[in-house]
CSV table of C-alpha atoms in Angstrom, one decimal:
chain,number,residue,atom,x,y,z
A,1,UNK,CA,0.1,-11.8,-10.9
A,2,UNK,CA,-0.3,-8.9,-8.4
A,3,UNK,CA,1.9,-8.9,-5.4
A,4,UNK,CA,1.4,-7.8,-2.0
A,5,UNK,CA,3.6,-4.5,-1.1
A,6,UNK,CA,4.0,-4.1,2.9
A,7,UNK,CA,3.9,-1.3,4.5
A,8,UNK,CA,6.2,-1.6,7.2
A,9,UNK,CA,6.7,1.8,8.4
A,10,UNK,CA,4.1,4.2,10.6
A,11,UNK,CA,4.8,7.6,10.3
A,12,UNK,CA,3.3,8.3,13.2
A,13,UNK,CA,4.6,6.6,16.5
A,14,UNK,CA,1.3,6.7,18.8
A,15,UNK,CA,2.0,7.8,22.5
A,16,UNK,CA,2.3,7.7,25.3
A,17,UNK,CA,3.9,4.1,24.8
A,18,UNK,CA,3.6,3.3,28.2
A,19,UNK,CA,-0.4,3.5,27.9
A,20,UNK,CA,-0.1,0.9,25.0
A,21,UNK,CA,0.2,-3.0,25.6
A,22,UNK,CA,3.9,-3.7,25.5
A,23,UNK,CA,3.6,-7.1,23.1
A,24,UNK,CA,0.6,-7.3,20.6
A,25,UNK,CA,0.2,-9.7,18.4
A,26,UNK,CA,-2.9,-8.9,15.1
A,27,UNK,CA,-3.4,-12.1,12.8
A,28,UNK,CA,-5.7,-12.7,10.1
A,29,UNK,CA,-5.9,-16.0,8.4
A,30,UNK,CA,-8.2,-16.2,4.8
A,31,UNK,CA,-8.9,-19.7,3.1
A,32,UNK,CA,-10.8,-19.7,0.3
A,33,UNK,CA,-11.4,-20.1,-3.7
A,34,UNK,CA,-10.4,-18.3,-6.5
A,35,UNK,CA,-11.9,-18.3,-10.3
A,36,UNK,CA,-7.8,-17.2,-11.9
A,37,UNK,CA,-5.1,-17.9,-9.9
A,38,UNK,CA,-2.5,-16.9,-11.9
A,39,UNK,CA,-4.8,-13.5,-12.4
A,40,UNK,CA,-3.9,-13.9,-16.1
A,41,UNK,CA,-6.5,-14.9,-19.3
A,42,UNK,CA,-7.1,-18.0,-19.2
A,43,UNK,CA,-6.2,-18.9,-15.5
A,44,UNK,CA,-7.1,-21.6,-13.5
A,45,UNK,CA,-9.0,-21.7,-11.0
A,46,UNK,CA,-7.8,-23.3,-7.5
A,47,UNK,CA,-8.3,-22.9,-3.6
A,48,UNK,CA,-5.6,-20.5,-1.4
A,49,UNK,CA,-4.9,-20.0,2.4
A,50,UNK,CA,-3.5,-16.4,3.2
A,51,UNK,CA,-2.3,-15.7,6.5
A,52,UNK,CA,-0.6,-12.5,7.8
A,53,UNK,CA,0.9,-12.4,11.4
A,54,UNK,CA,1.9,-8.9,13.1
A,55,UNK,CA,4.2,-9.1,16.1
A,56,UNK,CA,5.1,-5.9,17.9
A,57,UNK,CA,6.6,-4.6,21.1
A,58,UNK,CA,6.5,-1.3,23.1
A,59,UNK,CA,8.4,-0.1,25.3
A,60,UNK,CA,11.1,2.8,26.7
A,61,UNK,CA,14.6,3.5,27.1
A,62,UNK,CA,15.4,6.3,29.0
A,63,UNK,CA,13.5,9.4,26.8
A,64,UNK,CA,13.1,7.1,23.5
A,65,UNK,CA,9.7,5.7,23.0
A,66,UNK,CA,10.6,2.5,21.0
A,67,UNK,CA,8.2,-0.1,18.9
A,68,UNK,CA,9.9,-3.1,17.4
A,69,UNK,CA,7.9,-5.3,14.8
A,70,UNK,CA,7.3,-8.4,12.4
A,71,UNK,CA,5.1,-9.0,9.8
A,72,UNK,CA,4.7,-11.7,7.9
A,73,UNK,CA,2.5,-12.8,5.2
A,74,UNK,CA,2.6,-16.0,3.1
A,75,UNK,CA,0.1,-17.3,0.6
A,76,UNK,CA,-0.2,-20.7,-0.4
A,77,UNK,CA,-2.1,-22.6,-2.9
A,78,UNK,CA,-3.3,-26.0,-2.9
A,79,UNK,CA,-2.7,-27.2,-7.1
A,80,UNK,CA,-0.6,-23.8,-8.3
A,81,UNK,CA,2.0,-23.6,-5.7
A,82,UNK,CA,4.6,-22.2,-8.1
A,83,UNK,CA,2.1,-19.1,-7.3
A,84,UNK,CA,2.8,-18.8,-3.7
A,85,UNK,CA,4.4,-15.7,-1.8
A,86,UNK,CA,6.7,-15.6,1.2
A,87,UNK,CA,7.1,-12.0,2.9
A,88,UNK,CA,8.7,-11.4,6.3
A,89,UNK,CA,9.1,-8.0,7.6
A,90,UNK,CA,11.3,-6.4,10.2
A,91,UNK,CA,11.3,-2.9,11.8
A,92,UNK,CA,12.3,-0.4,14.1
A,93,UNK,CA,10.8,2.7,15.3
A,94,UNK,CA,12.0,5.5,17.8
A,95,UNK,CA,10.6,8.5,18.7
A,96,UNK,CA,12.2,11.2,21.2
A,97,UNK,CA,10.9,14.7,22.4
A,98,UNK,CA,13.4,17.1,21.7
A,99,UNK,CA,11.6,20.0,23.6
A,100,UNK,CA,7.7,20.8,24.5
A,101,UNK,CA,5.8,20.5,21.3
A,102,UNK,CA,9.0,19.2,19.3
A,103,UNK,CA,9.7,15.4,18.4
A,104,UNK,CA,12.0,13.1,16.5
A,105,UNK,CA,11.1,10.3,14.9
A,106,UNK,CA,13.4,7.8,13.0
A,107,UNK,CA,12.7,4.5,11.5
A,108,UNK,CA,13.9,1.3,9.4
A,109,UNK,CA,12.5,-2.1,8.4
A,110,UNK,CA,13.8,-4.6,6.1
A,111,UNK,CA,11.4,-7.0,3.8
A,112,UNK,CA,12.6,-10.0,2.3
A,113,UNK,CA,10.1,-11.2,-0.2
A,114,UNK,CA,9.9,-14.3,-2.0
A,115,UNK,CA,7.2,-14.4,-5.4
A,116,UNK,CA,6.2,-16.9,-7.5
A,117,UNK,CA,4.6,-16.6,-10.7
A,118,UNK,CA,3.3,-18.8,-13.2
A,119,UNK,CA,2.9,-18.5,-17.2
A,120,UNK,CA,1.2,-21.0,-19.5
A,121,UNK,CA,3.2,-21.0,-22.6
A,122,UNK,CA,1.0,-24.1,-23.8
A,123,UNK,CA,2.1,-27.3,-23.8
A,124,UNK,CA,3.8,-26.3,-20.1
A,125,UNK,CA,3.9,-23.9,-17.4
A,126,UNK,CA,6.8,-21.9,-17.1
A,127,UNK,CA,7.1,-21.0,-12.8
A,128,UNK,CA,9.2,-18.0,-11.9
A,129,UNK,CA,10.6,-17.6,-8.3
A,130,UNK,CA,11.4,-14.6,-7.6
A,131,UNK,CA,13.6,-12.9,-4.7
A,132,UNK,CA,14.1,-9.0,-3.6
A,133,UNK,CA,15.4,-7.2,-0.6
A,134,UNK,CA,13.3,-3.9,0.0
A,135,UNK,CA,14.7,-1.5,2.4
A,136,UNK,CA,12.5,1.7,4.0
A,137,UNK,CA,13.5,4.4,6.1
A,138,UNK,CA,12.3,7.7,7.6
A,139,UNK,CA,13.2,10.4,9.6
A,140,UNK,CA,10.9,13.4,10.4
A,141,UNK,CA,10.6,15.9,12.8
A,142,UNK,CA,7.0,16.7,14.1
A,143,UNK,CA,6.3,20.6,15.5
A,144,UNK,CA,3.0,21.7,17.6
A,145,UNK,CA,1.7,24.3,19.1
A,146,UNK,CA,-1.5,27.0,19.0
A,147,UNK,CA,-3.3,25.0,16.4
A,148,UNK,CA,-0.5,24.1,14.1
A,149,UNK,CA,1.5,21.6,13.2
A,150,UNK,CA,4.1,20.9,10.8
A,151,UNK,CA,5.9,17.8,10.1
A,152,UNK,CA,9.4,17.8,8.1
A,153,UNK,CA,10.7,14.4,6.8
A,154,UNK,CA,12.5,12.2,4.5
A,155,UNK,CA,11.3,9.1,3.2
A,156,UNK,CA,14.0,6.5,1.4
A,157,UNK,CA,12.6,3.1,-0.1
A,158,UNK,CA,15.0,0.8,-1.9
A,159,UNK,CA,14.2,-2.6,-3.8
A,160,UNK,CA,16.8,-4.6,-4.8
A,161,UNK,CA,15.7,-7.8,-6.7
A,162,UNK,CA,17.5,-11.1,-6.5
A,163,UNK,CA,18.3,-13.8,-9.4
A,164,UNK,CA,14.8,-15.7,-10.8
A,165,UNK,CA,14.2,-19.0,-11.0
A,166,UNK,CA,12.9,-20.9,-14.0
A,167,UNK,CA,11.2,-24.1,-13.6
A,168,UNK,CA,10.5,-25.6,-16.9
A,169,UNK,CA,12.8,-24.1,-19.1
A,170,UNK,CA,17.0,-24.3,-19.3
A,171,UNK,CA,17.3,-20.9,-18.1
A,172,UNK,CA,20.2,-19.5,-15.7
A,173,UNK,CA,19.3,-17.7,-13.1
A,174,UNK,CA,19.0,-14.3,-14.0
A,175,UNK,CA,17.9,-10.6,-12.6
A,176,UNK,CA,14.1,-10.1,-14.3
A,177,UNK,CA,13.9,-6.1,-12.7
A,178,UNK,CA,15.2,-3.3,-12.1
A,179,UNK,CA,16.8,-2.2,-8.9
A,180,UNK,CA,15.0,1.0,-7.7
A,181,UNK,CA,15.4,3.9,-5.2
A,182,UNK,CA,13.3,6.6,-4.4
A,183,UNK,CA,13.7,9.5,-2.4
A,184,UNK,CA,10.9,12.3,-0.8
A,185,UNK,CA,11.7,15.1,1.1
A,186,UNK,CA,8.3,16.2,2.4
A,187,UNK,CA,6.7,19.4,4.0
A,188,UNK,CA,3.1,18.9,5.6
A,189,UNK,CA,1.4,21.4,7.4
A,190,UNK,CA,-2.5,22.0,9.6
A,191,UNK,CA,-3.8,24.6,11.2
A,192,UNK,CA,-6.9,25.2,13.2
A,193,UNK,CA,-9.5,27.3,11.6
A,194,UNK,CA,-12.7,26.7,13.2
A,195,UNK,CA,-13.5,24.2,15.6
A,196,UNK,CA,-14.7,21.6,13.3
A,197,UNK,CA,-12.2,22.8,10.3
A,198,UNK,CA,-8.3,22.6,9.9
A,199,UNK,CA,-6.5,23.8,7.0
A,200,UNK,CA,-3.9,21.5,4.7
A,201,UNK,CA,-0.5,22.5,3.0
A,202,UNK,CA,1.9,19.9,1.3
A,203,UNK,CA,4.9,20.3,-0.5
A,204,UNK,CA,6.9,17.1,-1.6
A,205,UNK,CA,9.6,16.9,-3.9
A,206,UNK,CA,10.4,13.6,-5.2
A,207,UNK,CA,13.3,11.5,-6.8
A,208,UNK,CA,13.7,8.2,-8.3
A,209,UNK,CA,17.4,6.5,-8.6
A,210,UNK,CA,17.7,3.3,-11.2
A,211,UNK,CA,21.4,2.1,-12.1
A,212,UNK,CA,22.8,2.9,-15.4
A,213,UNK,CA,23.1,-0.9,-15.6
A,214,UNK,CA,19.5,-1.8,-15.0
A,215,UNK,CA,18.0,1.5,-17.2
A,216,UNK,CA,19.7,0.1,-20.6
A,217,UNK,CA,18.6,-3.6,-19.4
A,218,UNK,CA,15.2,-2.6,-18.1
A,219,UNK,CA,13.8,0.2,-20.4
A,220,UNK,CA,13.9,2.5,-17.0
A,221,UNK,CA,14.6,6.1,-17.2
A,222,UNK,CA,14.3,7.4,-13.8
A,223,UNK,CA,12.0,10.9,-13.1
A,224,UNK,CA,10.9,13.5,-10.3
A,225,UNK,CA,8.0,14.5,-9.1
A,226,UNK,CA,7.4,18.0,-7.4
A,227,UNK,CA,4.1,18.2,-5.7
A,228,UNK,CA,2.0,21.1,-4.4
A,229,UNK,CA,-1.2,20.7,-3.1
A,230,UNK,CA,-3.6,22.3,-0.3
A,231,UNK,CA,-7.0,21.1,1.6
A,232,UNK,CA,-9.2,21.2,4.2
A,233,UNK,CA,-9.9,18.8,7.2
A,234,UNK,CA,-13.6,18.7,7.9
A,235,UNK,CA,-15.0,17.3,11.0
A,236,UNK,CA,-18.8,17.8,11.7
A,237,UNK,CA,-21.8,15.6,13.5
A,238,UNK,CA,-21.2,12.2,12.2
A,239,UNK,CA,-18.8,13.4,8.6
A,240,UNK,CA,-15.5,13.2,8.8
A,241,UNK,CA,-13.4,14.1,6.0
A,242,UNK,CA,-9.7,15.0,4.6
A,243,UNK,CA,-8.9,16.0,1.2
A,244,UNK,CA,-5.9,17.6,-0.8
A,245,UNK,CA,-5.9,19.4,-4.6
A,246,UNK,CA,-3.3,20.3,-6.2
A,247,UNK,CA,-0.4,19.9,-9.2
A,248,UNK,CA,2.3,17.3,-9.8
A,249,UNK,CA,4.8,18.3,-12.1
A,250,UNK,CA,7.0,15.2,-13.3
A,251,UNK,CA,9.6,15.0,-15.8
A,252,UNK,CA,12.6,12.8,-16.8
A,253,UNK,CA,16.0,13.5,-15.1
A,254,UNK,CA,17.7,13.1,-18.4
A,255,UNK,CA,15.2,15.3,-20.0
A,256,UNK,CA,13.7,17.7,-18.2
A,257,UNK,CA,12.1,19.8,-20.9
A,258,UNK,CA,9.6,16.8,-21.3
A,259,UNK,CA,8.1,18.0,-17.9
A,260,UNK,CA,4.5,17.3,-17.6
A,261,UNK,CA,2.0,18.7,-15.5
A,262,UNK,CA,-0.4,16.3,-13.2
A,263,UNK,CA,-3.5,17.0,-11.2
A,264,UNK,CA,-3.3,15.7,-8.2
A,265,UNK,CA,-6.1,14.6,-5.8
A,266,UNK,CA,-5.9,12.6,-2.1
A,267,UNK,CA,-9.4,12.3,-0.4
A,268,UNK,CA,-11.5,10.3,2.2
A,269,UNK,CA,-14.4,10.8,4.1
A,270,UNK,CA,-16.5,8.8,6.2
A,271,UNK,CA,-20.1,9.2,7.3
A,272,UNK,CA,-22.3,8.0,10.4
A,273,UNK,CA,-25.7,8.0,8.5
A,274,UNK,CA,-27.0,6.3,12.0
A,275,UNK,CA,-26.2,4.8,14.6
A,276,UNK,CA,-26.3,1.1,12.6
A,277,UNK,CA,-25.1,2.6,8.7
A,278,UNK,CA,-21.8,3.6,8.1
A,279,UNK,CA,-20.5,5.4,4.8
A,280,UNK,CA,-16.6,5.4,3.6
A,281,UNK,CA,-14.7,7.0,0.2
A,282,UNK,CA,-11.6,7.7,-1.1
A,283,UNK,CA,-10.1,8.6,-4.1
A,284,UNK,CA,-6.7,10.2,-5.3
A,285,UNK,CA,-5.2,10.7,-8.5
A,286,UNK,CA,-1.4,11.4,-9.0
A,287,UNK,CA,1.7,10.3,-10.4
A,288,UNK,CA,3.8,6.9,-9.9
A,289,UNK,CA,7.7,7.0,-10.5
A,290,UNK,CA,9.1,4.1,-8.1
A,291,UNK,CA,7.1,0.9,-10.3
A,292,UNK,CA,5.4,2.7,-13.6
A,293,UNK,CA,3.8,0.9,-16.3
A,294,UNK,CA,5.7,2.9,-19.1
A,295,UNK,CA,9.3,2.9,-17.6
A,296,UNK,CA,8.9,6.6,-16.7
A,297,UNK,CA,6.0,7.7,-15.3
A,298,UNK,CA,2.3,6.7,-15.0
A,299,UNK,CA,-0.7,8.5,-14.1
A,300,UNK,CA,-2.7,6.7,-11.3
A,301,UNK,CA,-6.5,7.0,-10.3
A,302,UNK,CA,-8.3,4.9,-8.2
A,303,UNK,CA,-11.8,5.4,-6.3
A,304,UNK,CA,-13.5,3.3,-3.6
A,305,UNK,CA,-17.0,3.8,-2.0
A,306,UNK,CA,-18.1,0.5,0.8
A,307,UNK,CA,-21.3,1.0,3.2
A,308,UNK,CA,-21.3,-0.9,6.7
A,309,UNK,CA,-24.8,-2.1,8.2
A,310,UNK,CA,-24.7,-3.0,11.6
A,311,UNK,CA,-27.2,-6.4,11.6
A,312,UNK,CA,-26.8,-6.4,15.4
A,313,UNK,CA,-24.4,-5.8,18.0
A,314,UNK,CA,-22.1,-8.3,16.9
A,315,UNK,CA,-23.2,-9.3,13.3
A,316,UNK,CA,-22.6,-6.6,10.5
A,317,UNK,CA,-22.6,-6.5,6.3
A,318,UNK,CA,-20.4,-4.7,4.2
A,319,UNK,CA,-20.8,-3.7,0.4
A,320,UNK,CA,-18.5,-1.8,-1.4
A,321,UNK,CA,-17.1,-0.9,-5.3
A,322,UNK,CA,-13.5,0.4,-6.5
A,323,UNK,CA,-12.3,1.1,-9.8
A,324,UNK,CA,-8.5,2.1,-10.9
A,325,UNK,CA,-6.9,3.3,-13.6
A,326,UNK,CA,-3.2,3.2,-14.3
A,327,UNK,CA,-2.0,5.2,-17.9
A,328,UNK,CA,1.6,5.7,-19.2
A,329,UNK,CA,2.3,9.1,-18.9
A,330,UNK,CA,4.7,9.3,-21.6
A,331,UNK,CA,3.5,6.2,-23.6
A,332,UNK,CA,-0.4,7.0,-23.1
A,333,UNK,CA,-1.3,3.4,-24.9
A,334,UNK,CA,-0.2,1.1,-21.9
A,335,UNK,CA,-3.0,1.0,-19.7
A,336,UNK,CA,-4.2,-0.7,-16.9
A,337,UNK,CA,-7.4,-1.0,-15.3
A,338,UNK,CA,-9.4,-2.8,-12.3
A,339,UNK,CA,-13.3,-3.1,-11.2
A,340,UNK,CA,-14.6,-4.5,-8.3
A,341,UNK,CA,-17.3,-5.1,-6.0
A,342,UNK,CA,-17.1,-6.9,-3.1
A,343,UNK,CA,-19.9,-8.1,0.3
A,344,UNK,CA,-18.7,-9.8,3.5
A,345,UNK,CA,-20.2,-10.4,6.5
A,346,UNK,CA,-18.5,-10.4,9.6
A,347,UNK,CA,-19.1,-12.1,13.5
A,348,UNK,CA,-17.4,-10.7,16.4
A,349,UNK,CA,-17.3,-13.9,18.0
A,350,UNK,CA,-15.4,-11.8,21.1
A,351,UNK,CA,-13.7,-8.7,21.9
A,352,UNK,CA,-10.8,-9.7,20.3
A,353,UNK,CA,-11.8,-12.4,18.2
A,354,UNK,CA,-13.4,-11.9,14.2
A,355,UNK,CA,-15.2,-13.9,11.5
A,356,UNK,CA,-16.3,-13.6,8.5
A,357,UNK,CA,-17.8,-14.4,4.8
A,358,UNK,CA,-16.2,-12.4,2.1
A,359,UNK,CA,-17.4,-12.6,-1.9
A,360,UNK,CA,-15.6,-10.7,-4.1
A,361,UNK,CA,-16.0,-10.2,-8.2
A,362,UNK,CA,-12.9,-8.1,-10.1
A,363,UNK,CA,-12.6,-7.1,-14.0
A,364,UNK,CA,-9.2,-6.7,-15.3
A,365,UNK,CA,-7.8,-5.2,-18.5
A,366,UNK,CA,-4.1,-4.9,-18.7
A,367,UNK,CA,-1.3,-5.7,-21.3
A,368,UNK,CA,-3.7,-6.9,-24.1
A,369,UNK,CA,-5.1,-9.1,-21.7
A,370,UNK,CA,-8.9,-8.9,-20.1
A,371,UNK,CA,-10.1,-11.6,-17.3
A,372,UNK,CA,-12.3,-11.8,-14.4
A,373,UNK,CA,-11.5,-13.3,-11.3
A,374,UNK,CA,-14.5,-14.0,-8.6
A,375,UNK,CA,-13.5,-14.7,-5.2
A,376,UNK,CA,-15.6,-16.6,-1.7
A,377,UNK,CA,-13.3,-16.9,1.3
A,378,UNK,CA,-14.1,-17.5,5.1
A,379,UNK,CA,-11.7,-15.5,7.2
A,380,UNK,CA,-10.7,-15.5,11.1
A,381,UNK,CA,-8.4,-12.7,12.4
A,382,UNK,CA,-8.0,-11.3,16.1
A,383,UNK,CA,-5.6,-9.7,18.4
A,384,UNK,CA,-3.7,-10.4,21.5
């Protein structure tokens, strides 16, 4: 099965607090019915409820600007429930000017996540409960002034798994994964070129830290990536768009003569056609090192394109298509890929009230393994 990674962090703490709500509350609650459950051949099919709650405060003390958080996210299902997923998110943000056109900004959070996954080995189902602890952290300083800005920072993310559960089988509990840790130190720099045109510049350098332990257990052998890239931010009439090009190199950090190097490629754009069509893509291409399919390092791709009609002032449809790709870069014959397409149709009932149809049709190929799984769910999410 696929699970749902939170994003707990936001790099950028909006201000001025102040002229935010202080408590906010964003929910969004999705029942419906799915074709493969277990998103495995063969699955079965069965109905789910997902709900996702976000809980947040604002406020000051003395110069900080401070946003505290929770998230959680839980999905349930009616027959499968060896399937279902517990996540609950908590976090911390600060963010202090240090002088005119100079700020700080730290945060944490802390996700405790709770999976369950189910495999038919025949004449039973074998269910799999899985625990981990993920930590995330950032610290970055944010500089401005006469068209510029630069932004210096440090991202850590650890995940430490807890001991699985087997239901149907005399099996201990027992560590399935691999703890992991990575580290970026990240460069990112803009400046004004025209009035409707703002230059890019990144520079990341990337490491990945797996114990001994768990890299003899697991098959891991931990890599860095070094990443260069440069773009353009384009803003004009109704088109507005961001993209960076450039080159990953990646390599083993107990071989680094096997260094490889990546193209790498971060875009979106969006486009008012009129006043009732809207226009949206993305696409990137790059390298992943924390969770790769061959134990090293895989090459990722992934592309999206969706179109919004406005129906009427409170009624609009959405269509939209999005393929990935995710190869081994080092063992080129494990591949995984993903294609979609996907219609909903929403209702503001109020401001701050939303509903909404949602189909949705995926093809997967991963592991030996292809199966589609076709989704219809009615969905309710607002904000307080």
């Amino acid at each position: 099965m696929r699970v749902l990674v939170f994003l707990i962090l936001n790099a950028v703490l909006v201000s001025p607090v102040a002229a935010q709500a202080p408590l906010e509350l964003v929910s969004k609650v999705e029942s419906g019915w799915t074709s493969n459950a277990t998103e495995a051949e063969g699955g079965a099919p069965d109905f789910y409820l997902r709900q996702n709650h976000d809980l947040s405060i604002r406020g000051t003390l003395g110069p900080l600007a401070l946003r505290a958080g929770v998230i959680v996210d839980h999905k349930a299902l009616r027959h499968l429930s060896g399937e279902n997923d517990l996540a609950v998110t908590g976090g911390l943000e600060a963010g202090l000017d240090l002088k005119q056109g100079v700020a700080l900004r730290l945060g944490y959070a802390l996700t405790q996540e709770w999976t369950g996954e189910m495999l038919d080995l025949g004449p039973f189902m074998l269910t799999i409960n899985s625990p981990a602890t993920r930590h995330e952290a950032l610290a970055e300083v944010v500089a401005t002034g006469s068209g510029r800005a630069v932004i210096m920072g440090v991202d850590i993310v650890r995940r430490q798994p807890g001991l699985s559960e087997f239901s149907g089988l005399p099996i201990a509990p027992l560590v399935i994964e691999p703890e992991v840790t990575e580290v970026t130190a990240r460069v990112d720099g803009e400046w004004a070129m025209t009035p409707g045109v703002t230059g890019l510049a990144r520079l990341h350098w990337v490491i990945v830290g797996v114990p001994e332990a768990d890299r003899l257990d697991f098959g891991r052998e931990p890599a860095s990536i070094a990443r260069l890239a440069g773009g353009l931010r384009l803003r004009q009439g109704g088109v507005t768009a961001t993209s960076h090009a450039g080159v990953e190199l990646v390599w083993p950090q107990d071989a680094p003569h096997l260094v490889r190097a990546v193209p790498y490629f971060d875009a979106k754009a969006e486009w008012a056609v009129t006043e009732l069509i809207n226009l949206e893509a993305m696409g990137s291409a790059g390298v992943e090192v924390f969770n790769p399919i061959d134990g090293v390092a895989s090459h990722e791709m992934e592309g999206d394109l969706g179109m919004r009609l406005a129906l009427s002032e409170t009624v609009g449809l959405s269509l939209g298509a999005a393929a990935s790709l995710e190869r081994g870069l080092y063992d080129e014959s494990i591949v995984t890929e993903k294609r979609s397409v996907r219609s909903g149709l929403s209702w503001m009932v109020s401001p701050s009230l939303e509903a909404g149809l949602e189909a949705r049709y995926a093809k997967f190929a991963e592991l030996g393994q292809r199966y589609p799984v076709s989704t219809i769910a009615l969905t309710l999410g607002g904000r307080v």
